[in-house]
PDB file of C-alpha atoms (C1' of nucleotides) in Angstrom:
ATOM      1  CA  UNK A 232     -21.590   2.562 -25.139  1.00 51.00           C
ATOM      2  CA  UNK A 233     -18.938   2.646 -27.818  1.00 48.00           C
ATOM      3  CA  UNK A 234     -16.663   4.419 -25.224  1.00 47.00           C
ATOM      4  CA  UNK A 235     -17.098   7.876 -23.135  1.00 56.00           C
ATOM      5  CA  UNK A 236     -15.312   6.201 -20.451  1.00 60.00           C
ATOM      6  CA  UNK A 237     -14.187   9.608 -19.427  1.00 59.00           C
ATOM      7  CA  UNK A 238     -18.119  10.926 -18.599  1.00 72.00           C
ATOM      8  CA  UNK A 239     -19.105   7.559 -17.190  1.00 86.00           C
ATOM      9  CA  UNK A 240     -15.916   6.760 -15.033  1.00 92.00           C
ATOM     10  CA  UNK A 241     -17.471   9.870 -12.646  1.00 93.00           C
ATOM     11  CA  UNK A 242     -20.909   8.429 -12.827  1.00 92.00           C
ATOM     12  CA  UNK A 243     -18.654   4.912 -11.647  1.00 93.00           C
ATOM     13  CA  UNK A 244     -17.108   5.879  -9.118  1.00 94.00           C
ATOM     14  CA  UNK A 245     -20.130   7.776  -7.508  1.00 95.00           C
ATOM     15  CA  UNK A 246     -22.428   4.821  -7.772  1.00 94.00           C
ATOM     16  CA  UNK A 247     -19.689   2.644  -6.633  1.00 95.00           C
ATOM     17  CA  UNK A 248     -19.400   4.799  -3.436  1.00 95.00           C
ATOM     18  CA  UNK A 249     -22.713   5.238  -3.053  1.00 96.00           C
ATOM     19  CA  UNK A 250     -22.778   1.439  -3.124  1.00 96.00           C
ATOM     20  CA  UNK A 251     -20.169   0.709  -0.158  1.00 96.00           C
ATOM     21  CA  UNK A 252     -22.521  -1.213   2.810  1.00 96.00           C
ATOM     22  CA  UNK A 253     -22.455   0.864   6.243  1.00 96.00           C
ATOM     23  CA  UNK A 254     -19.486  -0.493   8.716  1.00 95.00           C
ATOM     24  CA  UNK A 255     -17.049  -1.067   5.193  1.00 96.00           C
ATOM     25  CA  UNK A 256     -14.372   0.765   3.605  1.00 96.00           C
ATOM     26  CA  UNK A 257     -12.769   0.815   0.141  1.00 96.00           C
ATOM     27  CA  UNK A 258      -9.830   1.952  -1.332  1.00 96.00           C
ATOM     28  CA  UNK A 259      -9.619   4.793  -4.125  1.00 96.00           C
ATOM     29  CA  UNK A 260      -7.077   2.412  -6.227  1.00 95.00           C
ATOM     30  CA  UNK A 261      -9.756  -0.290  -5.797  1.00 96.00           C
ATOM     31  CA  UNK A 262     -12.206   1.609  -6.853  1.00 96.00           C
ATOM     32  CA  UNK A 263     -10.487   3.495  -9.842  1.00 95.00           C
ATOM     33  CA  UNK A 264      -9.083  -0.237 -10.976  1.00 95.00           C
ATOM     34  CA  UNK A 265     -13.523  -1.497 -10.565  1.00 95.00           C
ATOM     35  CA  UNK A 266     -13.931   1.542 -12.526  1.00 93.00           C
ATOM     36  CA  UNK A 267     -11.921   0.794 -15.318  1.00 90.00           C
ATOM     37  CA  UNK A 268      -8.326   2.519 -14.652  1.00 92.00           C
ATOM     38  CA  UNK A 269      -6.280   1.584 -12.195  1.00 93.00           C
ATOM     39  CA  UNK A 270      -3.787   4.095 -12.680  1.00 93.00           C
ATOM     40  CA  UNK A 271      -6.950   6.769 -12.068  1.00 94.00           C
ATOM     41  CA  UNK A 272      -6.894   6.638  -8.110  1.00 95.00           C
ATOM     42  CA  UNK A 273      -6.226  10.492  -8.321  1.00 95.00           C
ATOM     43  CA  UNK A 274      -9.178  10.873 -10.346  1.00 95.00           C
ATOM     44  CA  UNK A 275     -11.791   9.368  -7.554  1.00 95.00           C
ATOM     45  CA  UNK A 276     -10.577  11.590  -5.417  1.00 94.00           C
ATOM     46  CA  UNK A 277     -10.804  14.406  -7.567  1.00 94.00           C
ATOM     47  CA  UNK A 278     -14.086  13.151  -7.933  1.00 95.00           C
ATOM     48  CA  UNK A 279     -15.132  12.547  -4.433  1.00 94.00           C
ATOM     49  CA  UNK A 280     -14.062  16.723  -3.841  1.00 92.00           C
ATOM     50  CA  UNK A 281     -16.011  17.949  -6.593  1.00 91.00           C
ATOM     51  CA  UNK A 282     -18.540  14.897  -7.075  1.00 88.00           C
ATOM     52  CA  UNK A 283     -21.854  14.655  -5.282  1.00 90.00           C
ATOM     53  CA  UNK A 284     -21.458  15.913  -1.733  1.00 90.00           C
ATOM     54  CA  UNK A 285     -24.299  13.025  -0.853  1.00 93.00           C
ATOM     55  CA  UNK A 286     -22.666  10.306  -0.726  1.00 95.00           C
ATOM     56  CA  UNK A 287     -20.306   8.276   1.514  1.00 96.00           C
ATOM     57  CA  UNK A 288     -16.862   9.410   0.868  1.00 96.00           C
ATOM     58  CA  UNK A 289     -15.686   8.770   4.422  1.00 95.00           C
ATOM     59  CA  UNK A 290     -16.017   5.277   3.452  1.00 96.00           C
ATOM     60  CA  UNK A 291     -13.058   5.768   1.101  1.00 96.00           C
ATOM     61  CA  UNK A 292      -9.795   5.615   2.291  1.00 96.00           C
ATOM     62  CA  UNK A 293      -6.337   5.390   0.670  1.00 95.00           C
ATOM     63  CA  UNK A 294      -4.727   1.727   0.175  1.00 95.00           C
ATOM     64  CA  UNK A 295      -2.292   2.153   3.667  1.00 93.00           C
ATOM     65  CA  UNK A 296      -5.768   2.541   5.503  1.00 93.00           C
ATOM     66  CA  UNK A 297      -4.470   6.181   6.408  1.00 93.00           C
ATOM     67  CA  UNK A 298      -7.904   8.722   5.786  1.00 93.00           C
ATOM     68  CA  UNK A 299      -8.104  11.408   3.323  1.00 90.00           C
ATOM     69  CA  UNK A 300      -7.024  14.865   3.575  1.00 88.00           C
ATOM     70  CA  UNK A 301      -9.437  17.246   2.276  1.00 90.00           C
ATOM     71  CA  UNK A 302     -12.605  15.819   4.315  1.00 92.00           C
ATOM     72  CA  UNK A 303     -14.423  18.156   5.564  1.00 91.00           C
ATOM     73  CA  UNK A 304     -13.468  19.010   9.128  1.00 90.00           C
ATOM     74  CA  UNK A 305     -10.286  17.317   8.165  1.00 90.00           C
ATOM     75  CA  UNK A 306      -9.119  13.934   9.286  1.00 92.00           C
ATOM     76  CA  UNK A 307     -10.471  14.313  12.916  1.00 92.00           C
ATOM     77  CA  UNK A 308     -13.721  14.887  10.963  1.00 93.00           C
ATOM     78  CA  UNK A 309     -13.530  11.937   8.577  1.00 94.00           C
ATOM     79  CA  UNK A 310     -12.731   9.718  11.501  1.00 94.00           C
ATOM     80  CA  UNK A 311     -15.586  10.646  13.669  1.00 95.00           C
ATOM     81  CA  UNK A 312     -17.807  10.006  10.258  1.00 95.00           C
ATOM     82  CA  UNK A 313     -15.921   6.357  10.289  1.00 95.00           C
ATOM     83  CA  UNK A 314     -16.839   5.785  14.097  1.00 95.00           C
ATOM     84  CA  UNK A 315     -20.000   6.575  12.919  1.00 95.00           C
ATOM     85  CA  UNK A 316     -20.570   4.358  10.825  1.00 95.00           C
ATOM     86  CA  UNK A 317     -19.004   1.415  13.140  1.00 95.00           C
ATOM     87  CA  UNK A 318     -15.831   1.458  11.400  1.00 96.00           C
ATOM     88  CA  UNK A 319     -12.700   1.521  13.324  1.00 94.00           C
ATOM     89  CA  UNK A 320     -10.495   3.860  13.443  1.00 94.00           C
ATOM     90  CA  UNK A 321      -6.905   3.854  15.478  1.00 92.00           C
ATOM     91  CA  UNK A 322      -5.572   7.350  16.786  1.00 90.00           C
ATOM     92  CA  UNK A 323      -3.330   7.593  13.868  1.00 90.00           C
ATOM     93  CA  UNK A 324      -6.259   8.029  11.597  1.00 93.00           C
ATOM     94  CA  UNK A 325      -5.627   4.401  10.314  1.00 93.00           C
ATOM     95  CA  UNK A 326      -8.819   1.978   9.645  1.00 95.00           C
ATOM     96  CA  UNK A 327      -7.865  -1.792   9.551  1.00 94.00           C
ATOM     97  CA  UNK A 328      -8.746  -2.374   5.538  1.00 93.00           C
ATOM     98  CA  UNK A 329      -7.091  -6.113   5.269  1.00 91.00           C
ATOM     99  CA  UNK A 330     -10.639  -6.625   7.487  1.00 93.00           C
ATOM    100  CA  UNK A 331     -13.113  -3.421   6.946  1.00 95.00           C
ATOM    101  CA  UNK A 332     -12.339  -4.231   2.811  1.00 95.00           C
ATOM    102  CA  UNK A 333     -15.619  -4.069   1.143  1.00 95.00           C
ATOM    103  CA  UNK A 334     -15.529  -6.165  -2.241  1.00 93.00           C
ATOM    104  CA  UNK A 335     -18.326  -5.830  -5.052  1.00 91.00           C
ATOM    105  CA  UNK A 336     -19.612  -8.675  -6.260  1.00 84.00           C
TER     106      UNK A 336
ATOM    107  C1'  DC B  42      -9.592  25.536 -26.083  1.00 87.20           C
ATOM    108  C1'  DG B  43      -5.505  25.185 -22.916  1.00 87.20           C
ATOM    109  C1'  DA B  44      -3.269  24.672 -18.610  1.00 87.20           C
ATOM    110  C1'  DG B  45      -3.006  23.362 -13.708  1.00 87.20           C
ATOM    111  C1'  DT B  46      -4.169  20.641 -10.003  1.00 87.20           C
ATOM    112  C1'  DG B  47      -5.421  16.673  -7.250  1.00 87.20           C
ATOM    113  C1'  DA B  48      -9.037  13.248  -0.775  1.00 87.20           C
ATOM    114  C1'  DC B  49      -3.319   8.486  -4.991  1.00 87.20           C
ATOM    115  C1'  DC B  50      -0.247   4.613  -6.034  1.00 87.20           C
ATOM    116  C1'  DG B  51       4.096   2.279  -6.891  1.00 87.20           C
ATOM    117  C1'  DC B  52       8.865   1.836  -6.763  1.00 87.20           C
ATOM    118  C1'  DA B  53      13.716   3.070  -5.281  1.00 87.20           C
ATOM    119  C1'  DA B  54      17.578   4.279  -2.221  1.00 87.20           C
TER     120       DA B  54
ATOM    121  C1'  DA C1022      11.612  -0.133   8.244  1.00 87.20           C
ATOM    122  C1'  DT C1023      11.301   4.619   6.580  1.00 87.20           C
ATOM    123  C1'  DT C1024      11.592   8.499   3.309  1.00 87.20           C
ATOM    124  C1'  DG C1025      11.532  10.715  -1.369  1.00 87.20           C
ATOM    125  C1'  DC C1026      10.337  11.011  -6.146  1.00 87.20           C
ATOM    126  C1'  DG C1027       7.682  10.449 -10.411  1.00 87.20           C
ATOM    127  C1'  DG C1028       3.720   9.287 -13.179  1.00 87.20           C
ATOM    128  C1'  DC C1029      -0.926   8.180 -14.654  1.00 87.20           C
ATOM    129  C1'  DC C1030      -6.022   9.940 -15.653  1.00 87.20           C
ATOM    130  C1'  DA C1031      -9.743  12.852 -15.119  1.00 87.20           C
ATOM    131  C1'  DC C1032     -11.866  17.054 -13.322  1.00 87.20           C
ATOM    132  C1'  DT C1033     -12.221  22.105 -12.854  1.00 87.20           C
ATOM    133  C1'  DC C1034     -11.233  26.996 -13.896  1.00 87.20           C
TER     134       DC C1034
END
DNA sequence: CGAGTGACCGCAA
DNA sequence: ATTGCGGCCACTC
């Protein structure tokens, strides 16, 4: 593991997600920063719209809380997956992160 | 191989 | 408080 941070940061960010406990959320900025680049938020979602369609992407939501755009079903869809899950979501499509926050340890 | 795009974030006015 | 703009990295075609 000299380096090919580029064809692990994928494999990161989907076993990250794929890591998030049911009823939490986490923020594609947190998760690009646990994966190594903090400046690579774009990338996770990049990822999460052409990564592996199994795992829980409607636990990731953008650092204001606000839900993601190209879910499918759109946001209505993403929130229902949210509610779901027991998260909570307000009608503006906003999930209260300062509490839902999931942290790795 | 090269170029474009993106489920974002941060800062500024 | 709100709105607008730019920039970074990686992925895909």
């Amino acid at each position: 593991m000299t380096k090919n941070l580029a064809n692990n940061f994928k494999e990161r960010v989907c076993t990250l997600v794929s890591q998030i406990p049911k009823g939490r959320i986490m923020t594609y900025g947190q998760i690009a920063a646990l994966c190594g680049d903090p400046l690579a938020a774009r990338i996770v979602g990049g990822i999460a719209h052409f990564g592996d369609s199994g795992l829980p992407w409607q636990r990731v939501v953008s650092k204001n809380g606000g839900l993601a755009n190209g879910y499918p079903g759109g946001k209505n869809g993403h929130k229902a997956a949210l509610e779901a899950e027991g998260v909570i979501v307000n009608d503006y499509y906003q999930v209260n992160i300062e509490k839902l926050l999931w942290r790795p340890r």
